[in-house]
CSV table of C-alpha atoms and ligand atoms in Angstrom, one decimal:
chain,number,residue,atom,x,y,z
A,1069,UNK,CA,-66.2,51.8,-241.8
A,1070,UNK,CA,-65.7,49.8,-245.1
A,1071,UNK,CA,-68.5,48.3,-247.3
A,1072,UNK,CA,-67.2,45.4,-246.3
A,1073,UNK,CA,-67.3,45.3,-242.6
A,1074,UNK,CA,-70.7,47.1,-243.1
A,1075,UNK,CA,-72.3,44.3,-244.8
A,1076,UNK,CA,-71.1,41.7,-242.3
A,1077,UNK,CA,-72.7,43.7,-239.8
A,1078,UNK,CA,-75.6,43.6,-241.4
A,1079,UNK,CA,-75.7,39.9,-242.0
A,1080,UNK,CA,-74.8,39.4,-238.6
A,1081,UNK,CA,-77.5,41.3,-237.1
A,1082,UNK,CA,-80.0,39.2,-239.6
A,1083,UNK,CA,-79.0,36.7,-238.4
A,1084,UNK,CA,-79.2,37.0,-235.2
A,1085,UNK,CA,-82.9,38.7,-235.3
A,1086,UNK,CA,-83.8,35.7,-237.4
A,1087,UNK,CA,-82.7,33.4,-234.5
A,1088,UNK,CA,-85.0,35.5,-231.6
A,1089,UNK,CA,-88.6,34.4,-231.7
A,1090,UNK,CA,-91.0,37.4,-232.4
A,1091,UNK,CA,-91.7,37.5,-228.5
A,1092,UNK,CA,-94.6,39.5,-228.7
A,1093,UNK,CA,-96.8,37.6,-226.5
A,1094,UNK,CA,-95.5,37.4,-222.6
A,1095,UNK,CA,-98.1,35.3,-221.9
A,1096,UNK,CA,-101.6,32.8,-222.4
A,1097,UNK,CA,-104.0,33.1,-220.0
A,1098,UNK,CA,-106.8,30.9,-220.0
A,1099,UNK,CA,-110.2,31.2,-218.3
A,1100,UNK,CA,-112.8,29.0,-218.3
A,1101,UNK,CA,-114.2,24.7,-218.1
A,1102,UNK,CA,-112.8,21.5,-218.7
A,1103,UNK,CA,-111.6,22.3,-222.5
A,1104,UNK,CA,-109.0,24.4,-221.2
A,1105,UNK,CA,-108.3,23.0,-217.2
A,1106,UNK,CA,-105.0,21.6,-216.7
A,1107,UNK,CA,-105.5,20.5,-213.8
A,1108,UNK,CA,-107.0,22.9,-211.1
A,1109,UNK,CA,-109.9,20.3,-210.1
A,1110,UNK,CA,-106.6,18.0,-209.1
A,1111,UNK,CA,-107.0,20.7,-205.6
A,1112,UNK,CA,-110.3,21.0,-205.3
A,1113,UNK,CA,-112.6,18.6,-203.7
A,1114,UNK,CA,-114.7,17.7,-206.5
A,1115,UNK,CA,-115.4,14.3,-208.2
A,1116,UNK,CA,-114.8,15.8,-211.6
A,1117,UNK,CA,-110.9,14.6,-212.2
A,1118,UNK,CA,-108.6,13.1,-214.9
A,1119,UNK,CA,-105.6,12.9,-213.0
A,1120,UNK,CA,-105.1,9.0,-214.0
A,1121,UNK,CA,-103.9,7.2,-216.6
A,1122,UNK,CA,-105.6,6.7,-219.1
A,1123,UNK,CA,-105.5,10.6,-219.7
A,1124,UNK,CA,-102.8,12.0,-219.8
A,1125,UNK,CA,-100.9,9.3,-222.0
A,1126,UNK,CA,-100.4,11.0,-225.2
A,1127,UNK,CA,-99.4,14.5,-223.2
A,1128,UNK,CA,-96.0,15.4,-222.5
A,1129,UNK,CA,-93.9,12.5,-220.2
A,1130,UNK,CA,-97.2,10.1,-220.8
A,1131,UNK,CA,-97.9,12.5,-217.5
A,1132,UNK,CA,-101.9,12.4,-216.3
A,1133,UNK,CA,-102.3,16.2,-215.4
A,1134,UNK,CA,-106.3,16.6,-215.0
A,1135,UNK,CA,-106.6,17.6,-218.7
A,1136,UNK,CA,-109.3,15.8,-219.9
A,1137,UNK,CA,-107.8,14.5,-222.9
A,1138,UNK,CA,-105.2,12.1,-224.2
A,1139,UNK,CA,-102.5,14.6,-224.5
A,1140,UNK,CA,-102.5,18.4,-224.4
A,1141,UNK,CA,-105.5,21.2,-224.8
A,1142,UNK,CA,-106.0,23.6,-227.6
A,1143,UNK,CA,-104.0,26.5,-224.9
A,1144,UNK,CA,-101.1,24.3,-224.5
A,1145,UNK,CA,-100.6,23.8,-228.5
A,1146,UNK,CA,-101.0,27.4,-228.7
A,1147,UNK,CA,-98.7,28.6,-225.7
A,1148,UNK,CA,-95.6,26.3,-227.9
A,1149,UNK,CA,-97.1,28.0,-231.2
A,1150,UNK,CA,-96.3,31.3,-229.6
A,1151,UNK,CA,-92.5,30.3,-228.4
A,1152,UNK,CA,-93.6,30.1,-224.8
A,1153,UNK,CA,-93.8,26.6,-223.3
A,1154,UNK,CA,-95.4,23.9,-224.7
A,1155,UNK,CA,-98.5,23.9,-222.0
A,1156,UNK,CA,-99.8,26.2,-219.8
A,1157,UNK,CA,-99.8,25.2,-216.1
A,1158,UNK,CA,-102.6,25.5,-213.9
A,1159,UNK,CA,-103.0,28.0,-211.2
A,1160,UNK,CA,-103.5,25.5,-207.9
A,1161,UNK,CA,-101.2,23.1,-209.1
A,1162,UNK,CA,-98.2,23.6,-206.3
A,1163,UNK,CA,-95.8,22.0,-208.5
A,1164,UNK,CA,-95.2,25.6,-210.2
A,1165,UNK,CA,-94.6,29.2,-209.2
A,1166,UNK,CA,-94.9,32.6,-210.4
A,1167,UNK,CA,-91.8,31.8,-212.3
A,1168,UNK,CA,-93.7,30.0,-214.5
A,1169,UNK,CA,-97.0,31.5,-214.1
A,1170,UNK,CA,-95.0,35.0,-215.5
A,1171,UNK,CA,-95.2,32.9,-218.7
A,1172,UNK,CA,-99.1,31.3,-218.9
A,1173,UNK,CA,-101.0,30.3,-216.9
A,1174,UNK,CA,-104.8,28.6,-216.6
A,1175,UNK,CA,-107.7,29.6,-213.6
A,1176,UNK,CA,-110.4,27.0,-215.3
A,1177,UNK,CA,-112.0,24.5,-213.8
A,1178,UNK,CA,-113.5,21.2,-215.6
A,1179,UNK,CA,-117.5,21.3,-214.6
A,1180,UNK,CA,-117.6,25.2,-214.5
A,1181,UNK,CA,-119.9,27.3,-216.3
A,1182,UNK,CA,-120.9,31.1,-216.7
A,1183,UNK,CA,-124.1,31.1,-214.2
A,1184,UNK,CA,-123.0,30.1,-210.8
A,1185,UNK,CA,-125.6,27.5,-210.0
A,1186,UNK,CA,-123.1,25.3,-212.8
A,1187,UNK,CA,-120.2,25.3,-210.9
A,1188,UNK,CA,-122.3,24.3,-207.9
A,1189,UNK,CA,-123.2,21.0,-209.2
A,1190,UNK,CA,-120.1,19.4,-208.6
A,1191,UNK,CA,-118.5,21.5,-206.5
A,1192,UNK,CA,-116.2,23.0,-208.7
A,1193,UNK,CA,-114.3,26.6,-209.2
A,1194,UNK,CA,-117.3,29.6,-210.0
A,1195,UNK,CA,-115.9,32.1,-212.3
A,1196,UNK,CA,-116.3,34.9,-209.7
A,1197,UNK,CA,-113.9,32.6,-208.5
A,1198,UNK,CA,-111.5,32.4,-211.5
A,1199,UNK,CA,-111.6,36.1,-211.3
A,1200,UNK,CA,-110.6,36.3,-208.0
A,1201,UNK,CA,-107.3,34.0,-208.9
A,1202,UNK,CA,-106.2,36.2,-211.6
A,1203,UNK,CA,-106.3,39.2,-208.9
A,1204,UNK,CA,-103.8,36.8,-206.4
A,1205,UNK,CA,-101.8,36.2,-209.5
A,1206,UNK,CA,-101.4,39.7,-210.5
A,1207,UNK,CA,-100.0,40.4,-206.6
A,1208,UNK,CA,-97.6,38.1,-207.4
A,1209,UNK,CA,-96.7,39.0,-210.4
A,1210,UNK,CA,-96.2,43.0,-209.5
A,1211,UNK,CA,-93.9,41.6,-206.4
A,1212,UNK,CA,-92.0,39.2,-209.1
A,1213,UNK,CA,-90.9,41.3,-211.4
A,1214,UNK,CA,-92.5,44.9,-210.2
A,1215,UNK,CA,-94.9,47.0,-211.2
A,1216,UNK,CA,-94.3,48.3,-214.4
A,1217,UNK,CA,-93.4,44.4,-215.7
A,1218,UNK,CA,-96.6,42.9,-214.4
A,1219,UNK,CA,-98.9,45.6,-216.2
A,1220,UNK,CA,-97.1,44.9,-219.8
A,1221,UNK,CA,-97.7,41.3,-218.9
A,1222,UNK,CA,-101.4,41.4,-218.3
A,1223,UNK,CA,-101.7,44.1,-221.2
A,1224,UNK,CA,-99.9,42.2,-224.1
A,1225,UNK,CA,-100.6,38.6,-222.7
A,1226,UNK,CA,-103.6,36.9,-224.9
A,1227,UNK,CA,-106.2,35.8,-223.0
A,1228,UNK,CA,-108.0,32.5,-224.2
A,1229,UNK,CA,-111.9,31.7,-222.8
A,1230,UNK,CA,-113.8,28.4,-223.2
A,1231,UNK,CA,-116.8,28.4,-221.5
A,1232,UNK,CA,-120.7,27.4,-221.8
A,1233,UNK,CA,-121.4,24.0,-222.4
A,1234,UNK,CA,-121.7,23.1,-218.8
A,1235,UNK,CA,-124.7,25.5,-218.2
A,1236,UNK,CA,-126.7,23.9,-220.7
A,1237,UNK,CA,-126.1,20.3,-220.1
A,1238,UNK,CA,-124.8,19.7,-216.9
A,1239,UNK,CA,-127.2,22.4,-215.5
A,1240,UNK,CA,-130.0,23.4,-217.3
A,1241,UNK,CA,-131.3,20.0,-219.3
A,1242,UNK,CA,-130.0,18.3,-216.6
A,1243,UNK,CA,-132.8,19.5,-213.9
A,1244,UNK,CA,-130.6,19.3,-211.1
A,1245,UNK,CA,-130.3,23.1,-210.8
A,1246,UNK,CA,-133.9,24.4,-210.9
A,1247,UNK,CA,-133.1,26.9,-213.6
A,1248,UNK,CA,-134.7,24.9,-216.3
A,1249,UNK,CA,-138.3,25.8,-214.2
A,1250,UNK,CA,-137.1,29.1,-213.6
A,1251,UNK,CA,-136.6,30.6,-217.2
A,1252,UNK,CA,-137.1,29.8,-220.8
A,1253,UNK,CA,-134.2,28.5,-222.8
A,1254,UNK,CA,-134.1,31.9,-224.6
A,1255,UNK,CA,-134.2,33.8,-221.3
A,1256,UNK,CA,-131.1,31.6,-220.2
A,1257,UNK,CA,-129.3,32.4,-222.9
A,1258,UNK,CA,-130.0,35.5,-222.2
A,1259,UNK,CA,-128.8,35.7,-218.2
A,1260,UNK,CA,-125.5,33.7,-219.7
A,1261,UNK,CA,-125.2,36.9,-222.0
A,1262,UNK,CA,-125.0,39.0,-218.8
A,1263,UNK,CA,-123.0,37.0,-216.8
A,1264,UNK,CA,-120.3,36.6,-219.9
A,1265,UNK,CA,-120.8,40.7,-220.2
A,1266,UNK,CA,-120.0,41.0,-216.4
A,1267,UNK,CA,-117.0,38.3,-216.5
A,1268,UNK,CA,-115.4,40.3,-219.8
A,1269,UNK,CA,-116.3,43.4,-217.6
A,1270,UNK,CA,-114.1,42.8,-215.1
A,1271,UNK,CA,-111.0,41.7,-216.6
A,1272,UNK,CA,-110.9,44.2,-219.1
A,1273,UNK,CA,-110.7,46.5,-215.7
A,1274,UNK,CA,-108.2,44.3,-214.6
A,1275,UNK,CA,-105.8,45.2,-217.7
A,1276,UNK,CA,-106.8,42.0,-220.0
A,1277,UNK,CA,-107.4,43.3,-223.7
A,1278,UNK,CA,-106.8,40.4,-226.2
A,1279,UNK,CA,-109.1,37.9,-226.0
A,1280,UNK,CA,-110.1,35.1,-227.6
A,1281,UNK,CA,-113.6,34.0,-226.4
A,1282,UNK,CA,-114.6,30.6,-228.3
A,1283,UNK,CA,-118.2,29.6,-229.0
A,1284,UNK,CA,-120.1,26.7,-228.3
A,1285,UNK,CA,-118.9,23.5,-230.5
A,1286,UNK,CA,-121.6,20.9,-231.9
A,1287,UNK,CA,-122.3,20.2,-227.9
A,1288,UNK,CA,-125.3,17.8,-229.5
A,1289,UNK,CA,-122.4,15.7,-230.7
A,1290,UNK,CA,-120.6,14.4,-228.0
A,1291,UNK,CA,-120.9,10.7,-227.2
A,1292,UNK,CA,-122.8,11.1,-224.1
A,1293,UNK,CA,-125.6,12.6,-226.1
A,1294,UNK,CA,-125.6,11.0,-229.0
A,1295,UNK,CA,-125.6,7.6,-227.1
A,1296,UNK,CA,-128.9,8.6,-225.2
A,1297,UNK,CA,-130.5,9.6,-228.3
A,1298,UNK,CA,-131.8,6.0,-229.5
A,1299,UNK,CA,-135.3,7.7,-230.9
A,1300,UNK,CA,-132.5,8.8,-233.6
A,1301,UNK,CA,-130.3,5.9,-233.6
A,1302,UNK,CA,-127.7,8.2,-231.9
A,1303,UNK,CA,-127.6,11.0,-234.2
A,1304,UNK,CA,-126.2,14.3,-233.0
A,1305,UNK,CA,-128.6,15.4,-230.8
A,1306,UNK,CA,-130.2,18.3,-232.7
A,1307,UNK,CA,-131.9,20.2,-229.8
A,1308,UNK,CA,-128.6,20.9,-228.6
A,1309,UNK,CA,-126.5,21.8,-231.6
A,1310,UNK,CA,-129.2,24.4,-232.4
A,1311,UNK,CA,-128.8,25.9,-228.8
A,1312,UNK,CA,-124.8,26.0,-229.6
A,1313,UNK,CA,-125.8,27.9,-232.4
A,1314,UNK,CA,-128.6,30.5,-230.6
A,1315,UNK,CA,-126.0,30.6,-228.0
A,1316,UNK,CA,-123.3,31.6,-230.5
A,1317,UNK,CA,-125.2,34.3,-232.3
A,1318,UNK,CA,-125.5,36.2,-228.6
A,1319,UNK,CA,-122.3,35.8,-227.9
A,1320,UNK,CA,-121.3,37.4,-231.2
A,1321,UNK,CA,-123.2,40.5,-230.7
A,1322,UNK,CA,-122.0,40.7,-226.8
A,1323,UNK,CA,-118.3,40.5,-228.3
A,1324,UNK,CA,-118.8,42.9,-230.9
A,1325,UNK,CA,-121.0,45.1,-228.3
A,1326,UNK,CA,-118.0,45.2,-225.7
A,1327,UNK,CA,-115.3,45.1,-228.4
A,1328,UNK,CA,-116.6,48.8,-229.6
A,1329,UNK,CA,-117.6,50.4,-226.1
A,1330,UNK,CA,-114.3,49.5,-224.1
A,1331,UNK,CA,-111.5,51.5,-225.5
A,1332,UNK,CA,-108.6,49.3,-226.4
A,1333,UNK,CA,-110.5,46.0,-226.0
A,1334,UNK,CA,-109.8,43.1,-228.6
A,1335,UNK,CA,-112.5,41.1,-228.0
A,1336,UNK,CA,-112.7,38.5,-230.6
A,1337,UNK,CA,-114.8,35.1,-230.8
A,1338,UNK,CA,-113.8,32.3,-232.1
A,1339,UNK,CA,-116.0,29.8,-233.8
A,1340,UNK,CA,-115.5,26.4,-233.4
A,1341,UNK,CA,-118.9,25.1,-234.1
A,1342,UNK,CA,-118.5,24.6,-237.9
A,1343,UNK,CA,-114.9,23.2,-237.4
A,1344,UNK,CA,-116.2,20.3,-235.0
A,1345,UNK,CA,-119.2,19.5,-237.3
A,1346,UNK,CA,-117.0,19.3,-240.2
A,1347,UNK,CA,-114.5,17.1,-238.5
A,1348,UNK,CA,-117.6,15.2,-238.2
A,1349,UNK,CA,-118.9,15.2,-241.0
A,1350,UNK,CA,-116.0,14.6,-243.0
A,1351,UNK,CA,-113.4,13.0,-241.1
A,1352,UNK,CA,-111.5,11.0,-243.2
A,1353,UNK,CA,-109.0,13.7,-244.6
A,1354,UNK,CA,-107.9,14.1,-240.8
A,1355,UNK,CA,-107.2,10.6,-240.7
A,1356,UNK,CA,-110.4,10.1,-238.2
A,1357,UNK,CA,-112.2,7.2,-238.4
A,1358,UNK,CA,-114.7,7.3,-235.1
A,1359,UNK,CA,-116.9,10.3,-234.7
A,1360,UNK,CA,-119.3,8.6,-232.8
A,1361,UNK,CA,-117.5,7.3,-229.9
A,1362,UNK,CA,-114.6,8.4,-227.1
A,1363,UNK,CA,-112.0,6.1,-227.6
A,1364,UNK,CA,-111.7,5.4,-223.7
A,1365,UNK,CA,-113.8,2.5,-222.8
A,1366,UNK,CA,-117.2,1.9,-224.6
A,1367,UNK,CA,-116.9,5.1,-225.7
A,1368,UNK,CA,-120.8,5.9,-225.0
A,1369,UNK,CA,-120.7,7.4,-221.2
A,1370,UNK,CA,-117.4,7.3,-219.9
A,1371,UNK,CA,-115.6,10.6,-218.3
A,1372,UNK,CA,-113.8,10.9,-215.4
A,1373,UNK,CA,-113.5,8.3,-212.8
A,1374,UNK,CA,-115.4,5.9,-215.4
A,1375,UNK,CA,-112.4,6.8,-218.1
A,1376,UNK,CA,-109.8,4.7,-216.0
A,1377,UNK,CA,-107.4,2.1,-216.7
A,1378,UNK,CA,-109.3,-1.3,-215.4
A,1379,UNK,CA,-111.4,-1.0,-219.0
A,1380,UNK,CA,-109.9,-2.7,-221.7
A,1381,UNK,CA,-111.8,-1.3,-224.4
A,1382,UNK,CA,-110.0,1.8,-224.6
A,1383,UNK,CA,-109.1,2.3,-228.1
A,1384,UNK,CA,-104.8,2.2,-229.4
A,1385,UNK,CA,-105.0,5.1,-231.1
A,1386,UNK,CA,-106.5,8.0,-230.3
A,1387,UNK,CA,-105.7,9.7,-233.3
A,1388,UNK,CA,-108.4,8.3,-235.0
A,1389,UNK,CA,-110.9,9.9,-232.9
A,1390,UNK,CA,-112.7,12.7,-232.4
A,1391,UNK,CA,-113.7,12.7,-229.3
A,1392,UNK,CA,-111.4,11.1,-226.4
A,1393,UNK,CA,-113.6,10.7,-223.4
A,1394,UNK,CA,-117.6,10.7,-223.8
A,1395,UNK,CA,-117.3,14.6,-223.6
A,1396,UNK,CA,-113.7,15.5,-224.8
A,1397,UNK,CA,-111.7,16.0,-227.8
A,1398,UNK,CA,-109.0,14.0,-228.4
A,1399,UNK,CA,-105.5,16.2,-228.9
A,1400,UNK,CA,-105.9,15.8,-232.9
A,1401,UNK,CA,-108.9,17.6,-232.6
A,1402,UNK,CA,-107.4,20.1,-230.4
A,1403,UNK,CA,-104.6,20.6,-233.0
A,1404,UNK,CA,-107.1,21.6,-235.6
A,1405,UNK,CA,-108.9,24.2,-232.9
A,1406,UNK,CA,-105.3,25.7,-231.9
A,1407,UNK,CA,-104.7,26.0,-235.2
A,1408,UNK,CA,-108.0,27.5,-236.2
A,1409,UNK,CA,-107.6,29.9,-232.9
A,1410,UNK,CA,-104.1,31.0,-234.3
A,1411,UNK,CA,-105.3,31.9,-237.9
A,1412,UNK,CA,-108.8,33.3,-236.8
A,1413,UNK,CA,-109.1,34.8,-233.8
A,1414,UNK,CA,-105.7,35.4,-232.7
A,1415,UNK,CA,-104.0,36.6,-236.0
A,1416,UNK,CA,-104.1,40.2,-235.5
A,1417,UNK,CA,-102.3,39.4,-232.5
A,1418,UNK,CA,-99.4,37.2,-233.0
B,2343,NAG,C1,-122.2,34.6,-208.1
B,2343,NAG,O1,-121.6,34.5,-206.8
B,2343,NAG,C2,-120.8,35.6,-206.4
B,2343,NAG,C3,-120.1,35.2,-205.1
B,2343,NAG,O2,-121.0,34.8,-204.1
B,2343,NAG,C4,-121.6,36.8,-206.2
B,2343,NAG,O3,-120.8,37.9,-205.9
B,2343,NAG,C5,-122.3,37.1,-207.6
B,2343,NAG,O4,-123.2,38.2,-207.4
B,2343,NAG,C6,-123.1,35.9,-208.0
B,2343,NAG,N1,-123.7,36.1,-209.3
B,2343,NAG,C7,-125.1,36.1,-209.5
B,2343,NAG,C8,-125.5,36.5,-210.9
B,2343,NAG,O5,-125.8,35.8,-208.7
B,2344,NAG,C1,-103.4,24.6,-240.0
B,2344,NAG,O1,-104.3,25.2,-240.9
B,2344,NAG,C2,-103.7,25.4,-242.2
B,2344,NAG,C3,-104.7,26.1,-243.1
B,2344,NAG,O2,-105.9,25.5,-243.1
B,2344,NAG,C4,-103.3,24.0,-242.8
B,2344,NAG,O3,-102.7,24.2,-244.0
B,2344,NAG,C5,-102.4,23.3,-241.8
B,2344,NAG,O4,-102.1,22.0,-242.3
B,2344,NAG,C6,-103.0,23.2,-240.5
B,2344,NAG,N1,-102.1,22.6,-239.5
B,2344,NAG,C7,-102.4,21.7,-238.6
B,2344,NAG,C8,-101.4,21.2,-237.7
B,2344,NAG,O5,-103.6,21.3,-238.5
């Protein structure tokens, strides 16, 4: 063969590898509450939904999906970062298939939380339950493109978990639950440990093994807090940020605990409490002007059926937000936290 033709070769081939996305990841597969549903609680009889404008207007189409968010969630952002496609479709939603499932796919469910009694409060998906969806998918998967396939899918696939904030304020402050009576908040914390340890448990034995489990954010921050906390002129509500933060520091040592006993296990956490709380505290470099408010209606309590289109106070632009709904990010801030997830937690991985 001459130099020549040689060297062609070889800038042919270059070129061409340069061209293929580095498909390392098959998939995202996302456990977990409404920081990460797209749109599970759409088929499940629960009041807790978003599939009405105004969500969904800054997402893909100007398409409500259940997200509870302007436009798309932290696991969508990251599935396009990846080169798969730019959101991750929900499990129950009968508009997709295994096709598309082979590629990401989401079991959470907005309202869910680690302990069961959460998920009972609104009658939404438990996380036994979550579980029990990833073992129908993986059925599907092995008769979709067999056996061998389906393993390297749910081996190499990254596995993103958002979960937490629910059992705290929608179950244990709230009083509805009993478990506030039952246990100290330290003790909670503590059965949340074991219930996270049994959850990670179980997929690992189902073949997950790169994982990205995020911490609590500054959950004393979000509007519907801040706006009951008139003692402190709606301040961040500092009871909760520091249970974030005791939460966080037991889920780091579970993570690292599991990380070293299960062999192969890539367990990582991802910590998005200082992110949020910087936002907040310094927003103006994101272009963020509101930190105090959701930009749908008042602002101060609206979520859900109460976020809908009738209100005229929802804000233009959402970019200027932090928070979209009384209890949701907007996508800007969900930019920032798939980007922090793809240069923290997820590096070694992608
Ligand atoms: C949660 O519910 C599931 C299904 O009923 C059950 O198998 C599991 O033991 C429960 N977990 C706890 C901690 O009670
Ligand atoms: C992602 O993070 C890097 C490093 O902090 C930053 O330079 C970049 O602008 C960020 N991108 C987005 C879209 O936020």
């Amino acid at each position: 063969m001459s130099p020549h033709l040689l060297l062609l070769l070889l800038l042919l081939l270059l070129s061409v590898s340069s061209l293929v996305p580095a498909a390392r990841i098959p998939a995202v597969i996302v456990f977990g509450d409404s920081t990460v549903d797209s749109g599970n609680n759409n088929q499940i009889a629960t009041v807790l939904k978003s599939n009405f404008h105004p969500y969904g207007r800054d997402f893909i189409g100007g398409r409500p999906t259940g997200r509870f968010c302007n436009g798309r969630l932290p696991t969508d952002l990251i599935s396009e970062a990846l080169g798969l496609p730019p959101s991750v479709p929900a499990y129950l939603d009968p508009a997709y298939s295994i096709r598309d499932f082979a590629h990401g796919v989401c079991f959470a469910s907005a309202g869910t939380g680690l302990d069961n009694a959460t998920s009972d409060v609104l009658n939404v998906i438990p996380l036994w339950k979550e579980v029990e969806y990833f073992k129908d998918y993986q059925k599907k998967l092995r008769r979709y493109v067999g056996r061998a396939k389906a393993k390297y899918i749910v081996n190499e696939a990254v596995y993103i978990i958002s979960i937490g904030t629910n059992d705290f304020l929608e179950n244990y402050y709230s009083l509805v639950t009993g478990r506030f009576g039952q246990f100290s908040i330290g003790e909670f914390e503590d059965f949340l440990m074991d219930r996270a340890a049994e959850f990670l448990t179980r997929i690992y034995n189902l073949g997950a093994r790169k994982i990205s489990f995020a911490g609590l954010s500054a959950i004393g921050c979000v509007p519907l807090e801040r706006s009951t906390n008139i003692q402190q002129g709606g301040a961040c509500v500092e009871k909760y940020n520091k249970v974030a933060r005791d939460f966080n520091a037991k889920l780091q040592a579970l993570i690292g605990r599991l990380d070293a006993s299960l062999p192969g296990f890539k367990l990582r956490y991802l910590a998005t409490y200082d992110t949020l709380l910087e936002i907040i505290q310094n927003p103006s470099p994101y272009g963020i002007e509101n930190v105090e408010d959701g930009c749908c209606g008042s602002g101060k309590f609206e979520m859900g059926y109460l976020c809908n289109d009738l209100d005229p106070q929802t804000c233009q632009d959402a970019e200027k937000y932090v928070f979209w709904d009384a209890f949701h990010p907007t996508e800007k801030v969900n930019r920032v936290m798939a980007n922090l997830t793809l240069r923290t937690s997820l590096s070694e991985f992608v």
